[in-house]
Short mmCIF file of C-alpha atoms in Angstrom, two decimals:
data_model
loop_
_atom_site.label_atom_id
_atom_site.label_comp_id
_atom_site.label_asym_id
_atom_site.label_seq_id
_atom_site.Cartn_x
_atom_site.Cartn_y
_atom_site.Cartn_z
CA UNK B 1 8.69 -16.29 60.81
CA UNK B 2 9.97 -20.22 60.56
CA UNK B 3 6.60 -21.37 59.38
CA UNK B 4 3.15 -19.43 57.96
CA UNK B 5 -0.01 -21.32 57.83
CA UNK B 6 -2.87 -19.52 55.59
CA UNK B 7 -6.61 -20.68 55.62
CA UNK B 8 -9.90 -19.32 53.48
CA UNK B 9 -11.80 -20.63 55.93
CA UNK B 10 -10.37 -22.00 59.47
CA UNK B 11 -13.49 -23.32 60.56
CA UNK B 12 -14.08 -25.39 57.30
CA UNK B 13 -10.30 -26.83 57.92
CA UNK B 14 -10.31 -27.95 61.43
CA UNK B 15 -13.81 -30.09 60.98
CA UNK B 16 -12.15 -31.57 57.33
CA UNK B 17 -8.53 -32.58 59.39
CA UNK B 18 -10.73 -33.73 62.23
CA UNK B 19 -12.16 -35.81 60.25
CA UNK B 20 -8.86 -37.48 58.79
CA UNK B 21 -8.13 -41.09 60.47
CA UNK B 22 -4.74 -39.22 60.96
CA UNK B 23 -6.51 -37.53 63.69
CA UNK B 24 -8.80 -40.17 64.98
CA UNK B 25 -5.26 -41.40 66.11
CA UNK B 26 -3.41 -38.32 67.75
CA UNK B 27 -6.32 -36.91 69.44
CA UNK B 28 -5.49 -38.43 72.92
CA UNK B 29 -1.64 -37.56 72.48
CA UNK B 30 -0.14 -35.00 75.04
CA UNK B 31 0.43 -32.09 72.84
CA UNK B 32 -2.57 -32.47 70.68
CA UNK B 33 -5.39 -32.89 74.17
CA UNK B 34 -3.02 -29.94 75.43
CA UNK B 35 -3.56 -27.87 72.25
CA UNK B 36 -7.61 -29.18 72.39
CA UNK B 37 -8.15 -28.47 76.05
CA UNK B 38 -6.48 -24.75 75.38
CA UNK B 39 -8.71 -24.36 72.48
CA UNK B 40 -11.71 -25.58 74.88
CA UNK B 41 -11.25 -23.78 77.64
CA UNK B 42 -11.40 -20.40 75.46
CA UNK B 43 -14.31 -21.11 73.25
CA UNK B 44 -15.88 -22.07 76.80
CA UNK B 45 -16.06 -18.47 77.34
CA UNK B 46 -18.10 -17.74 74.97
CA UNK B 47 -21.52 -18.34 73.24
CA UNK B 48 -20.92 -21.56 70.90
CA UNK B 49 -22.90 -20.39 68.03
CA UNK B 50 -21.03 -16.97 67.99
CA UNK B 51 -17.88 -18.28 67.99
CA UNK B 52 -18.92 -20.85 64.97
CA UNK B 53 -20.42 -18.13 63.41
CA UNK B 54 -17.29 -15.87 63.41
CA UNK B 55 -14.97 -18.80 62.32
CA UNK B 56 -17.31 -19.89 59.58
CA UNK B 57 -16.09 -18.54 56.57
CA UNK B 58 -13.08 -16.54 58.53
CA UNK B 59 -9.70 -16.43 56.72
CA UNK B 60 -6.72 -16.93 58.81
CA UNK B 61 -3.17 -16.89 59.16
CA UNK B 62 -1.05 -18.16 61.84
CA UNK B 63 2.57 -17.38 62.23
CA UNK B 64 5.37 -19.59 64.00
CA UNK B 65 8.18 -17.61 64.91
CA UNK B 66 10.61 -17.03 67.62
CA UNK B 67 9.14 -15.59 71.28
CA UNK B 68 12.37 -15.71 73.33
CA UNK B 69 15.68 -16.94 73.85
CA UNK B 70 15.34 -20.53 72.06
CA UNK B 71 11.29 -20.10 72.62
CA UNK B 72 8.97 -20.09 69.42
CA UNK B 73 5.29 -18.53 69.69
CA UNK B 74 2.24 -18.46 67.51
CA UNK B 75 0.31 -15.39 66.67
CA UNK B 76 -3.22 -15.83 64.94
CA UNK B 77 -4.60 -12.95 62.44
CA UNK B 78 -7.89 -12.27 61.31
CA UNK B 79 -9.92 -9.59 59.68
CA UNK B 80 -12.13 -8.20 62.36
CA UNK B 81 -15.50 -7.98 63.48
CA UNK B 82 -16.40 -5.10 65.86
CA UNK B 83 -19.72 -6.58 67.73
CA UNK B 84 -18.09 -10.05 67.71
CA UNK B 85 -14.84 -8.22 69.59
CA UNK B 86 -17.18 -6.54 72.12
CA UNK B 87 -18.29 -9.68 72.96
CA UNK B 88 -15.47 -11.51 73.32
CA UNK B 89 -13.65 -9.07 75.46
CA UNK B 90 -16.58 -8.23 77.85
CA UNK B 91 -16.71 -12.37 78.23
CA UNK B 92 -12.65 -12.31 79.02
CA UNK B 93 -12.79 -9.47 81.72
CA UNK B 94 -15.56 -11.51 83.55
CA UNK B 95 -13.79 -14.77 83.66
CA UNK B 96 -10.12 -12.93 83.78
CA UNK B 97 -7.99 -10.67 85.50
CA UNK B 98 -7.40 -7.70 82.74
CA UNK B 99 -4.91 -4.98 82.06
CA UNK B 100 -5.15 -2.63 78.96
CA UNK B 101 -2.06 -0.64 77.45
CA UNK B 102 -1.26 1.18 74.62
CA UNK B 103 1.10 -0.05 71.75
CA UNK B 104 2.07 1.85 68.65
CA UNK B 105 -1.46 3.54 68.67
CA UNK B 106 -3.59 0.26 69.69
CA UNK B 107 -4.85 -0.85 72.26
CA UNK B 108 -3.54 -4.35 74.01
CA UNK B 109 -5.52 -6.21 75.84
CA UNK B 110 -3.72 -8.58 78.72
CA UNK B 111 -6.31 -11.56 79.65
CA UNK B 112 -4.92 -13.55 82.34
CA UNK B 113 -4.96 -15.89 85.82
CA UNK B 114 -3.71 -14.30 88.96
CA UNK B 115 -1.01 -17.58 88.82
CA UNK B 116 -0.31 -16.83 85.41
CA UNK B 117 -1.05 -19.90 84.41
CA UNK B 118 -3.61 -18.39 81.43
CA UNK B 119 -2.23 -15.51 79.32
CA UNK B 120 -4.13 -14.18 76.53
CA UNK B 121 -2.94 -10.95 74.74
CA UNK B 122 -5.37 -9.58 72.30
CA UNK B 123 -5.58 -6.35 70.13
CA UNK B 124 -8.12 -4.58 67.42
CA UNK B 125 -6.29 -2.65 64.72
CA UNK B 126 -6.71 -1.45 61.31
CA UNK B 127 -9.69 -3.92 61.11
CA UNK B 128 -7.69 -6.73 62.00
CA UNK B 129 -8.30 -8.92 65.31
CA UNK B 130 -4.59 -9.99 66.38
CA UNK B 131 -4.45 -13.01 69.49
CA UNK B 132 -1.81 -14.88 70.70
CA UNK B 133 -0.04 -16.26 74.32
CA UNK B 134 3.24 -13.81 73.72
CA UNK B 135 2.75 -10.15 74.41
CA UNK B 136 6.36 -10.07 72.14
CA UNK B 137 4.80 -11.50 69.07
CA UNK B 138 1.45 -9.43 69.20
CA UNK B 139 3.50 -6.42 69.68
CA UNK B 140 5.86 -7.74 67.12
CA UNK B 141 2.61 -8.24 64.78
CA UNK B 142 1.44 -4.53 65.03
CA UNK B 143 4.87 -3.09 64.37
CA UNK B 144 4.59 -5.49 61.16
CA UNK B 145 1.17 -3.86 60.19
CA UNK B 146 3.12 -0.10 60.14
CA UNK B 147 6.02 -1.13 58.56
CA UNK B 148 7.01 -0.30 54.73
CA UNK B 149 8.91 -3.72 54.60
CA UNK B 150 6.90 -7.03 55.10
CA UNK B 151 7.32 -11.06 54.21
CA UNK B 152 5.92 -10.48 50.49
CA UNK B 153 8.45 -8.05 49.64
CA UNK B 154 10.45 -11.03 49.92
CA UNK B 155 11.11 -12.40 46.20
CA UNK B 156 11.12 -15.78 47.64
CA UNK B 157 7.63 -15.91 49.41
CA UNK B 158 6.20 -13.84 47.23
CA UNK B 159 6.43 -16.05 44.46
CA UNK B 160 5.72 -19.07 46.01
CA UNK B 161 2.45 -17.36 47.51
CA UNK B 162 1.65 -16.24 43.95
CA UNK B 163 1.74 -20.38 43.02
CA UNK B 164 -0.10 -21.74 46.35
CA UNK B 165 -3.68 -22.94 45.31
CA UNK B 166 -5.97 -20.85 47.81
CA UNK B 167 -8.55 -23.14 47.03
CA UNK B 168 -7.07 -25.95 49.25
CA UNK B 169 -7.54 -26.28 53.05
CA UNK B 170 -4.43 -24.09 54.19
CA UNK B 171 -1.22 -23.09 52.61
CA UNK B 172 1.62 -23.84 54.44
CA UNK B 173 5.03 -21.61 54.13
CA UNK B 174 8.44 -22.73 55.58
CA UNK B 175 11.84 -20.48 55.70
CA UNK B 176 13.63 -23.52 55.69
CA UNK B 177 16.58 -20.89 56.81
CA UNK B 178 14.81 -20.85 60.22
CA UNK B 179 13.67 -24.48 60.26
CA UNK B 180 16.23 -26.17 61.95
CA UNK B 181 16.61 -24.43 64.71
CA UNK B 182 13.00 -24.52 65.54
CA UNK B 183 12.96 -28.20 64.97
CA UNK B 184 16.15 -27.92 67.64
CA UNK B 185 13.42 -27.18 70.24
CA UNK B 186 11.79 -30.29 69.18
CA UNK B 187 14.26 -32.63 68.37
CA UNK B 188 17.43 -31.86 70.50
CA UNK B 189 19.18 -34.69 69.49
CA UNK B 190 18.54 -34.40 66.20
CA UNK B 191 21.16 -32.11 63.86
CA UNK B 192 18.77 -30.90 60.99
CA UNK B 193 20.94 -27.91 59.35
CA UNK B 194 20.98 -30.03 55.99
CA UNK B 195 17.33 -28.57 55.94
CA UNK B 196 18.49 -25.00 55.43
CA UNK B 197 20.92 -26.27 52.62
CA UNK B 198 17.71 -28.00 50.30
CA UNK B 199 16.41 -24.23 49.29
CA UNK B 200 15.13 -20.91 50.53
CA UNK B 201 11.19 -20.85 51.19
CA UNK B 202 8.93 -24.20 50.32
CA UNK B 203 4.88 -24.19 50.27
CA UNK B 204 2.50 -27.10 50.70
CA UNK B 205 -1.36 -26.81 49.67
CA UNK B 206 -2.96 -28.95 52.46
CA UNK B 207 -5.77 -31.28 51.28
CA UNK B 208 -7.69 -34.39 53.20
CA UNK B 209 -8.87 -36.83 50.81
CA UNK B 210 -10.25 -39.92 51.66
CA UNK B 211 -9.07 -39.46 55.54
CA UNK B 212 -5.89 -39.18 54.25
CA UNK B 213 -3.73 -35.96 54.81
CA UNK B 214 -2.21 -35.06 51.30
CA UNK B 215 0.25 -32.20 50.85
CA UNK B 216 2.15 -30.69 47.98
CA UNK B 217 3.87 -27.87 46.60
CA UNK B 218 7.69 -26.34 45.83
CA UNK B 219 10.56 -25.83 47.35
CA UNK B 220 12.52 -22.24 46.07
CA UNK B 221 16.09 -22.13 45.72
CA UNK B 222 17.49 -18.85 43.94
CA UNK B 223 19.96 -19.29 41.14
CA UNK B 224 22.33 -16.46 43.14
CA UNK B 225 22.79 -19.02 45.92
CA UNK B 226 24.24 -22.62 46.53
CA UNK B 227 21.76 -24.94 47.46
CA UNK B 228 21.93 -28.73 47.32
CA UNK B 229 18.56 -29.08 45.50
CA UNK B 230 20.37 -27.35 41.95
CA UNK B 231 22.55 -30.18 41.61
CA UNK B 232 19.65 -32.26 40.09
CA UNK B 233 19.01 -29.53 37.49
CA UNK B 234 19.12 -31.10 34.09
CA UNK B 235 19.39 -34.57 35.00
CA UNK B 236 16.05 -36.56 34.30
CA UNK B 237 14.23 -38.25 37.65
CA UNK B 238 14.54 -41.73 37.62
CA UNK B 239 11.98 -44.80 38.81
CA UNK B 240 13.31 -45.58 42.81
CA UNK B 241 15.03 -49.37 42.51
CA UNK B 242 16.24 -49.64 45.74
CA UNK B 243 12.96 -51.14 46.84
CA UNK B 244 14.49 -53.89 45.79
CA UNK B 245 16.66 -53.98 48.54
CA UNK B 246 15.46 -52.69 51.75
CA UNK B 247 14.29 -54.86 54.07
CA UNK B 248 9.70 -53.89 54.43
CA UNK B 249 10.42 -53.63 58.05
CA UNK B 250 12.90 -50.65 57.91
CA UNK B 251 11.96 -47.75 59.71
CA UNK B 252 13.39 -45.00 57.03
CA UNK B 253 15.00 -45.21 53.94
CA UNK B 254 16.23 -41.89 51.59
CA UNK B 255 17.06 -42.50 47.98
CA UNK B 256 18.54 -39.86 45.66
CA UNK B 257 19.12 -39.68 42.39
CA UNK B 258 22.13 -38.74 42.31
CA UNK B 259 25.32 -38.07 39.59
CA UNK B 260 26.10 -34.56 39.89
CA UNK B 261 27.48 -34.85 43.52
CA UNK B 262 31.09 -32.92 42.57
CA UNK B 263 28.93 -30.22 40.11
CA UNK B 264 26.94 -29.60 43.86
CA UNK B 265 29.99 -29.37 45.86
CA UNK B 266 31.33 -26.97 43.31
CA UNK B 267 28.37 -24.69 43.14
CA UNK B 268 28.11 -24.42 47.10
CA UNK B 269 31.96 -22.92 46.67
CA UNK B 270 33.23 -26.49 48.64
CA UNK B 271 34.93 -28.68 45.99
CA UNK B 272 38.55 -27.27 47.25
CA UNK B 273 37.65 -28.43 50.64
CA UNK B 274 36.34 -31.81 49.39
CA UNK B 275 38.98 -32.44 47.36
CA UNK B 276 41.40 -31.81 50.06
CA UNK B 277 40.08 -34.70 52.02
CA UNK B 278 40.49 -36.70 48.92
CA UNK B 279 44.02 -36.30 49.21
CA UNK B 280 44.05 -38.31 52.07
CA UNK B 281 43.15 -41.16 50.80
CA UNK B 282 45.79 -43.45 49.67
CA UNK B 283 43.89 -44.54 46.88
CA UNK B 284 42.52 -43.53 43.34
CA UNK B 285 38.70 -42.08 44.25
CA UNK B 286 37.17 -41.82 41.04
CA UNK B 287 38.37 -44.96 40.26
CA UNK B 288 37.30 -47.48 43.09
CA UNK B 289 34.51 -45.13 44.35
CA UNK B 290 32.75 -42.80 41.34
CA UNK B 291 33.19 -44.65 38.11
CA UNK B 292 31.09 -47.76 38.80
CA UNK B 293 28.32 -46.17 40.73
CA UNK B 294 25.38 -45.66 38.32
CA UNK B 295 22.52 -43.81 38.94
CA UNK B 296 20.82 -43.99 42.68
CA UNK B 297 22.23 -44.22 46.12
CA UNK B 298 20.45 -43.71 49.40
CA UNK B 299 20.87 -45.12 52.97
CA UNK B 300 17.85 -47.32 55.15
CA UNK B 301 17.42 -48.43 59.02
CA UNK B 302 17.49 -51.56 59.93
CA UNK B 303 17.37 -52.87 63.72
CA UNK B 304 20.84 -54.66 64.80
CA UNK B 305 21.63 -56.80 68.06
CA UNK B 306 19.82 -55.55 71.20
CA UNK B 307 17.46 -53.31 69.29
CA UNK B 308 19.82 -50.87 68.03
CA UNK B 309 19.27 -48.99 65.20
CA UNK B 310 21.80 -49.58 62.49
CA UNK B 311 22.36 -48.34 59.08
CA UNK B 312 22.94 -49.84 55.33
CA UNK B 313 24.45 -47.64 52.54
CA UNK B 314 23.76 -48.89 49.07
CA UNK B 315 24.71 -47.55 46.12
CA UNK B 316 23.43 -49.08 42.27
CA UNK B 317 26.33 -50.35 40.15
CA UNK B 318 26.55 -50.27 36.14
CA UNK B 319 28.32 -53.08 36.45
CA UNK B 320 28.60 -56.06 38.99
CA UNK B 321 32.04 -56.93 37.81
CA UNK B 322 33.70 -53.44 37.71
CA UNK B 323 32.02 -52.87 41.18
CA UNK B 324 33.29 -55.59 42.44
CA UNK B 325 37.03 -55.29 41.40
CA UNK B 326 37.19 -51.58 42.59
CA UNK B 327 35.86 -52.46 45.97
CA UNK B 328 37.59 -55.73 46.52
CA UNK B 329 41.29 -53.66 45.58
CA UNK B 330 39.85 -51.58 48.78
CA UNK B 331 39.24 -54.65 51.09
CA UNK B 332 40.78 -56.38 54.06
CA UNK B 333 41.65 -59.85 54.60
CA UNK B 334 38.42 -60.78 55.75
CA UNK B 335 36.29 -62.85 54.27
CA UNK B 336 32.77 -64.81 55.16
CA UNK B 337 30.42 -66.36 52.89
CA UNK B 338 26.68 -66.06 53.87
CA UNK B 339 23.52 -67.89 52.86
CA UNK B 340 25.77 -67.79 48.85
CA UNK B 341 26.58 -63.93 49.27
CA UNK B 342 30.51 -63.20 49.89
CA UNK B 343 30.76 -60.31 52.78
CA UNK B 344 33.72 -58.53 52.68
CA UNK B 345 35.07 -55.41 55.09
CA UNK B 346 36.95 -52.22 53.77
CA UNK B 347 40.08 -51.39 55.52
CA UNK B 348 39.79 -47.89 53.87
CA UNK B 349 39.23 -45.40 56.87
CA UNK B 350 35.96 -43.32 55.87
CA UNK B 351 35.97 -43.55 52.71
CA UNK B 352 32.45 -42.78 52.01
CA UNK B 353 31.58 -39.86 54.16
CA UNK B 354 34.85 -38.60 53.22
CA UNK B 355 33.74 -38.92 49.30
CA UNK B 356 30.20 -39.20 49.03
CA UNK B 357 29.22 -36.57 51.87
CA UNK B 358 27.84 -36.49 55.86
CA UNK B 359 25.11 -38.63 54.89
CA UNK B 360 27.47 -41.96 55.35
CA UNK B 361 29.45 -40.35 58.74
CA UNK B 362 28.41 -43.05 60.21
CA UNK B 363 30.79 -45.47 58.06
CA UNK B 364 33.76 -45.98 59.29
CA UNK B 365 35.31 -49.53 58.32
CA UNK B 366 31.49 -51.01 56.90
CA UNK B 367 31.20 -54.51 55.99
CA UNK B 368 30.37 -54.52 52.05
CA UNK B 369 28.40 -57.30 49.53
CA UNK B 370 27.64 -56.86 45.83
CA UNK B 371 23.87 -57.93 45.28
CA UNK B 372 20.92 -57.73 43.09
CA UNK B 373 22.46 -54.62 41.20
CA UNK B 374 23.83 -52.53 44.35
CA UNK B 375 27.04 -52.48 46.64
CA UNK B 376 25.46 -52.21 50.02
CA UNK B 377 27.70 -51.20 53.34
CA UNK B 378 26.98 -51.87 56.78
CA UNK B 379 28.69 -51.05 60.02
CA UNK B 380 27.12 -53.99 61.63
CA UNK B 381 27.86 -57.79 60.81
CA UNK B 382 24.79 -58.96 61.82
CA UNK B 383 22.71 -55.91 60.11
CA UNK B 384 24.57 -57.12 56.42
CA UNK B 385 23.09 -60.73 57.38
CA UNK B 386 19.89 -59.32 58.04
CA UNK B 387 19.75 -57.19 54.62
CA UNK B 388 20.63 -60.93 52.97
CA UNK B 389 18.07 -62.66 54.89
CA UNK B 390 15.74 -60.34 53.86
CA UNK B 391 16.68 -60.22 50.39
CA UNK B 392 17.16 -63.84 50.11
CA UNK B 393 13.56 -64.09 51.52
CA UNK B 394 11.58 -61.80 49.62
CA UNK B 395 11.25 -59.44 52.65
CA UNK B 396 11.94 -56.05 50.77
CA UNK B 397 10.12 -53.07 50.17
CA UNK B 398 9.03 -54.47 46.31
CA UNK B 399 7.55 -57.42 47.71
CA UNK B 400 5.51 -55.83 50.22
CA UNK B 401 1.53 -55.64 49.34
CA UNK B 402 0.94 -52.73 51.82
CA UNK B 403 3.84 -50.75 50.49
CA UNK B 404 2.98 -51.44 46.64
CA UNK B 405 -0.77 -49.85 47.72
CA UNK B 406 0.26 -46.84 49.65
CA UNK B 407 2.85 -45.97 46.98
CA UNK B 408 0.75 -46.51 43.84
CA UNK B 409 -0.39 -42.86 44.87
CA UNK B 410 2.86 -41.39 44.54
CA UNK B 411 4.49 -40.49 41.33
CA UNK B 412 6.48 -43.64 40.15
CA UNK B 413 9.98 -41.09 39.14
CA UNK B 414 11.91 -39.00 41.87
CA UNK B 415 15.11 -37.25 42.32
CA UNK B 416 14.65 -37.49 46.29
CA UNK B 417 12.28 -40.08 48.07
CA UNK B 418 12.30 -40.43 51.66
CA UNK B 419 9.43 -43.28 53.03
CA UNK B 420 9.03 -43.72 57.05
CA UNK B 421 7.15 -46.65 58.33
CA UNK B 422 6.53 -47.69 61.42
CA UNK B 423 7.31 -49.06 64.18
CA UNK B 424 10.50 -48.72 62.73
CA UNK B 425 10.58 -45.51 62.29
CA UNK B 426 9.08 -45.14 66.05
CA UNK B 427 12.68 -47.07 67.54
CA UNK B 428 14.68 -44.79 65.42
CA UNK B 429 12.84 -41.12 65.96
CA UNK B 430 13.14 -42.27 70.45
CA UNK B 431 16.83 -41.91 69.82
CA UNK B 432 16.10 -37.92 68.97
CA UNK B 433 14.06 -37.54 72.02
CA UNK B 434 14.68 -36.51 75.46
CA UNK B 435 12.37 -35.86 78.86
CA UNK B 436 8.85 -36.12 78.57
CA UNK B 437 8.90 -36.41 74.78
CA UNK B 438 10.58 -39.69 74.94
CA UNK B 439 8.31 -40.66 77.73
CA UNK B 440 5.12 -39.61 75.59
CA UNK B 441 6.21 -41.54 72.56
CA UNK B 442 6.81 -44.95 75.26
CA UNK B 443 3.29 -44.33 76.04
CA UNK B 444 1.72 -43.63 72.52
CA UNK B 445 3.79 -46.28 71.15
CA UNK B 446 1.26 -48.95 69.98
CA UNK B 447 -1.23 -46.02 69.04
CA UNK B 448 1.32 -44.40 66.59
CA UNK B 449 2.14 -47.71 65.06
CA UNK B 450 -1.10 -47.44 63.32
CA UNK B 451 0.29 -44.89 61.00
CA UNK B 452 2.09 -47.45 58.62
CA UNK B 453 3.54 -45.41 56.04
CA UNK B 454 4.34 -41.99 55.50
CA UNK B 455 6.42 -40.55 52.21
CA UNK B 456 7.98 -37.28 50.93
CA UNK B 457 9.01 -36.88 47.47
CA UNK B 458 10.56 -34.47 45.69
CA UNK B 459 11.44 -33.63 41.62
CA UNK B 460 13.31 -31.11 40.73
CA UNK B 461 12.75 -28.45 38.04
CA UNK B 462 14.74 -25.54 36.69
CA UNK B 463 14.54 -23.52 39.42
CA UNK B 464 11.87 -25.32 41.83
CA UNK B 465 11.37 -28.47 43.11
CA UNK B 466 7.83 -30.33 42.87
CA UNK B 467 7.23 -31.28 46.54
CA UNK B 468 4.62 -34.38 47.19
CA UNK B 469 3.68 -35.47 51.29
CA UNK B 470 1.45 -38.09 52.24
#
């Protein structure tokens, strides 16, 4: 399975997330009237009160996983209720064709339309009512129920189920192993394998508070295997200070905390490789690109000529002078002064993504400034006169009253922070869209602008990571 989802009580979650303004706003989106319409035209089957009356204090889980070639399906579990599964199938077989076969010693049940366009598959076994839309995955499900081996013999979920607060809405469980290529189905522009490298299983506990949506909970990475997450071991989270220096109207900015970059290389068994690019360079590395970085970096949007989306590196300096001198050695001849900042252009050939990782492939030859306690790096001229503008003006993420609210919830020290805002963050998710999906955001654009800010945060531990989402 790519993700779980566990309730106590389905029917007391769906009325509490209806209820969230975060709904109030998605409720007329495609995929979401799609998903309410399906849901509508079942429970139209049956008696309303019956159904409520089964869901009431009904635990559930739902499983995510894969249905067919690149094809991911859901299958729903609950414990059963005999008279309640009469009814329900005598009220299917008089609105639906039906077909009945045996599997493994229970009985399926195929509820359909002659055009196909409806297909329910359904099954009562060992006191447990299994539904779903793939006749693969409800299969798959009772095979799971006689099996010896199952997903809490796994060291990994087990643990993390053992630390999920059941008291919360829903538990959520993702094998961020199988994430990406789920999110593949999604996103196909999008490249998302850095997901599987962050751990092995995380969990949220899902809450609504306020008509917000809050979520938190740990991501797992196991001390026998590299993951990108252990580098932060032992070093302390920090307070965030680039806010200092993006611009309030980018669309996403990530900020690590972040010294151990060589120990993490080493531990995922690539430092040889890494250090063979190094070699390439005609330059001393630690020198002009380690020794004066302090103790943050991260990379922000910003929105270039012609509405493209552009991005900034920055990286905080111990020293303006010694940051200065080590990237000046590494400049061109050019040269432009702007609004009192000096913006200079390195002439070494990727120098950051070769050094600091794929986060920066995108910098090839960047424009560079020293500022306000960072060395920022931009691609785009006009984006590094933006950034001064903006910073000149007072237009950054510090200054802004509606950021300084929505992130007085969030803990104040992080070794990973990653904030989205839109409609920002709108321009730059289109570019990861395709079809109909990019045609449904164009429509829903002005509606999902509503949702201003949205955050994930993460601290790491000895062998967790603290995981907050709002």
């Amino acid at each position: 399975s790519v993700l779980v989802l566990e309730s106590p009580s389905i029917g007391e979650a769906l009325n509490s997330l209806s209820q969230t303004s975060m709904y109030s706003q998605i409720d007329s989106l495609p995929p979401i009237l799609a998903f309410a319409e399906e849901l509508k035209s079942l429970k139209g089957n049956f008696d309303t009160d019956s159904v409520t009356d089964f869901l009431k204090k009904r635990p559930v889980v739902m499983a995510i996983a894969l249905s067919g070639a690149e094809k991911h399906g859901a299958l729903f579990i609950a414990p059963g209720n005999k008279d309640f599964e009469k009814s329900i199938g005598k009220r299917l077989s008089s609105v639906y064709k039906v077909s009945q076969k045996t599997y493994s010693e229970a009985e399926v049940y195929h509820f359909y339309k002659e055009d196909k366009s409806k297909n329910y598959y359904v099954s009562s076994y060992r006191n447990l009512l299994l539904f779903s839309t793939s006749s693969f995955l409800l299969e798959e499900g009772i095979r799971q129920v006689n099996s010896e081996f199952n997903i809490k013999q796994n060291p990994q979920f087990q643990k993390l189920y053992n630390t999920s607060n059941k008291k919360d809405l829903a538990n959520l469980y993702i094998n961020l192993k199988e994430l990406p290529e789920f999110l593949k189905t999604k996103l196909p522009l999008g490249n998302q394998q850095f997901i599987s490298r962050m751990g092995s299983w995380a969990e949220l506990d899902i809450q609504a508070y306020n008509k917000e949506l809050l979520m938190s909970g740990l991501i797992l990475f196991p001390e026998n295997e590299p993951y990108f997450l252990q580098s932060f071991q032992k070093v302390k989270a920090r307070v965030t200070e680039g806010l200092k220096i993006v611009p309030a109207a980018s669309g996403l900015w990530a900020s690590l905390y972040y010294r151990n970059y060589l120990a993490s290389l080493e531990s995922a068994g690539r430092l040889r490789k890494h250090e063979q690019l190094l070699e390439k360079l005609d330059f001393d590395h630690n020198k002009h690109l380690l020794k004066w970085v302090d103790s943050e970096m991260g990379i922000f949007t910003t929105t270039g000529e012609g509405g493209r989306i552009n991005y900034v590196a920055y990286f905080k300096h111990r020293d303006e002078d010694d940051a200065r001198e080590a990237l000046d050695s590494l400049a061109t001849d050019f040269i432009e002064g702007y609004r009192g900042i000096i913006i200079k252009k390195l002439k070494a050939e990727n120098a950051l993504p070769r050094f600091y990782g794929p986060i920066f492939t995108d910098f090839h030859y960047p424009y560079f400034i020293v500022s306000n306690g960072f060395a920022l790096f931009a691609e785009d001229l006009s984006s590094m006169k933006g950034i001064i503008n903006d910073m000149v003006d007072g237009k950054t993420l510090g200054a802004d009253e509606e950021f300084k609210n929505f992130s007085a919830s969030l803990p104040s020290e992080s070794h990973i922070k990653i904030i989205a805002s839109s409609p920002g963050f709108l321009n730059y998710a289109s570019t990861s869209l395709e079809g109909g999906d990019a045609k449904i955001l164009e429509k829903n654009f002005d509606k999902l602008s509503n949702f201003r800010w949205a955050a994930l945060q993460i601290n790491v531990d000895d062998d967790a990571a603290l995981t907050n989402g709002m």
